[in-house]
């Protein structure tokens, strides 16, 4: 399972965020090691002019059949999704 562990991509993320490319950061809450908490931790180290505004942005809850399953946040060209129990 070690081959499935994410490597540090902060330099690549910074390059993408400073370009005109739209970035989607997907994070599932049931990931074994790379969970939402670890993702939030490394986001603090990303150098991006809109990072503070992105982290402080309101989150929108997506509802499917009356249950909360995902939140979405976006700022400038950056969007992130936290999904829970999708496919179950």
GROMACS .gro file of C-alpha atoms in nm, residues 2-84:
model
   83
    2UNK     CA    1   0.302   0.228   0.030
    3UNK     CA    2   0.289   0.297  -0.344
    4UNK     CA    3  -0.055   0.451  -0.290
    5UNK     CA    4   0.070   0.720  -0.048
    6UNK     CA    5   0.069   1.071  -0.190
    7UNK     CA    6   0.395   1.256  -0.241
    8UNK     CA    7   0.448   1.625  -0.176
    9UNK     CA    8   0.302   1.827  -0.463
   10UNK     CA    9   0.317   2.175  -0.309
   11UNK     CA   10   0.563   2.310  -0.571
   12UNK     CA   11   0.342   2.183  -0.854
   13UNK     CA   12   0.029   2.322  -0.685
   14UNK     CA   13   0.191   2.663  -0.648
   15UNK     CA   14   0.288   2.666  -1.016
   16UNK     CA   15  -0.068   2.580  -1.117
   17UNK     CA   16  -0.228   2.833  -0.882
   18UNK     CA   17  -0.010   3.117  -1.008
   19UNK     CA   18  -0.094   3.027  -1.369
   20UNK     CA   19  -0.429   3.072  -1.541
   21UNK     CA   20  -0.513   2.704  -1.494
   22UNK     CA   21  -0.824   2.617  -1.291
   23UNK     CA   22  -0.742   2.375  -1.009
   24UNK     CA   23  -0.976   2.123  -0.849
   25UNK     CA   24  -0.856   1.971  -0.523
   26UNK     CA   25  -1.061   1.663  -0.444
   27UNK     CA   26  -1.043   1.510  -0.097
   28UNK     CA   27  -1.237   1.211   0.030
   29UNK     CA   28  -1.284   1.187   0.407
   30UNK     CA   29  -1.242   0.812   0.401
   31UNK     CA   30  -0.889   0.817   0.263
   32UNK     CA   31  -0.668   0.613   0.492
   33UNK     CA   32  -0.367   0.844   0.536
   34UNK     CA   33  -0.430   1.148   0.321
   35UNK     CA   34  -0.742   1.270   0.493
   36UNK     CA   35  -0.898   1.615   0.521
   37UNK     CA   36  -0.686   1.709   0.825
   38UNK     CA   37  -0.358   1.635   0.646
   39UNK     CA   38  -0.478   1.822   0.337
   40UNK     CA   39  -0.564   2.130   0.544
   41UNK     CA   40  -0.219   2.108   0.707
   42UNK     CA   41  -0.022   2.121   0.381
   43UNK     CA   42  -0.250   2.389   0.234
   44UNK     CA   43  -0.111   2.626   0.496
   45UNK     CA   44   0.232   2.597   0.334
   46UNK     CA   45   0.118   2.685  -0.018
   47UNK     CA   46   0.225   3.030  -0.140
   48UNK     CA   47  -0.076   3.171  -0.327
   49UNK     CA   48  -0.207   3.526  -0.324
   50UNK     CA   49  -0.567   3.420  -0.253
   51UNK     CA   50  -0.491   3.146   0.001
   52UNK     CA   51  -0.618   3.336   0.307
   53UNK     CA   52  -0.940   3.433   0.128
   54UNK     CA   53  -0.982   3.074   0.009
   55UNK     CA   54  -0.935   2.929   0.359
   56UNK     CA   55  -1.178   3.185   0.504
   57UNK     CA   56  -1.440   3.140   0.229
   58UNK     CA   57  -1.786   3.012   0.310
   59UNK     CA   58  -1.844   2.644   0.240
   60UNK     CA   59  -2.154   2.524   0.058
   61UNK     CA   60  -2.305   2.193   0.162
   62UNK     CA   61  -2.430   1.968  -0.114
   63UNK     CA   62  -2.735   1.768  -0.022
   64UNK     CA   63  -2.832   1.443  -0.187
   65UNK     CA   64  -3.166   1.292  -0.091
   66UNK     CA   65  -3.174   1.503   0.225
   67UNK     CA   66  -2.829   1.413   0.359
   68UNK     CA   67  -2.509   1.618   0.377
   69UNK     CA   68  -2.248   1.444   0.166
   70UNK     CA   69  -2.005   1.707   0.042
   71UNK     CA   70  -1.887   2.063   0.084
   72UNK     CA   71  -1.740   2.286  -0.180
   73UNK     CA   72  -1.531   2.601  -0.153
   74UNK     CA   73  -1.385   2.815  -0.427
   75UNK     CA   74  -1.173   3.125  -0.458
   76UNK     CA   75  -1.030   3.268  -0.779
   77UNK     CA   76  -0.918   2.969  -0.988
   78UNK     CA   77  -0.912   2.723  -0.697
   79UNK     CA   78  -1.193   2.488  -0.593
   80UNK     CA   79  -1.188   2.217  -0.333
   81UNK     CA   80  -1.437   1.943  -0.249
   82UNK     CA   81  -1.464   1.733   0.065
   83UNK     CA   82  -1.680   1.430  -0.005
   84UNK     CA   83  -1.812   1.178   0.242
   0.00000   0.00000   0.00000
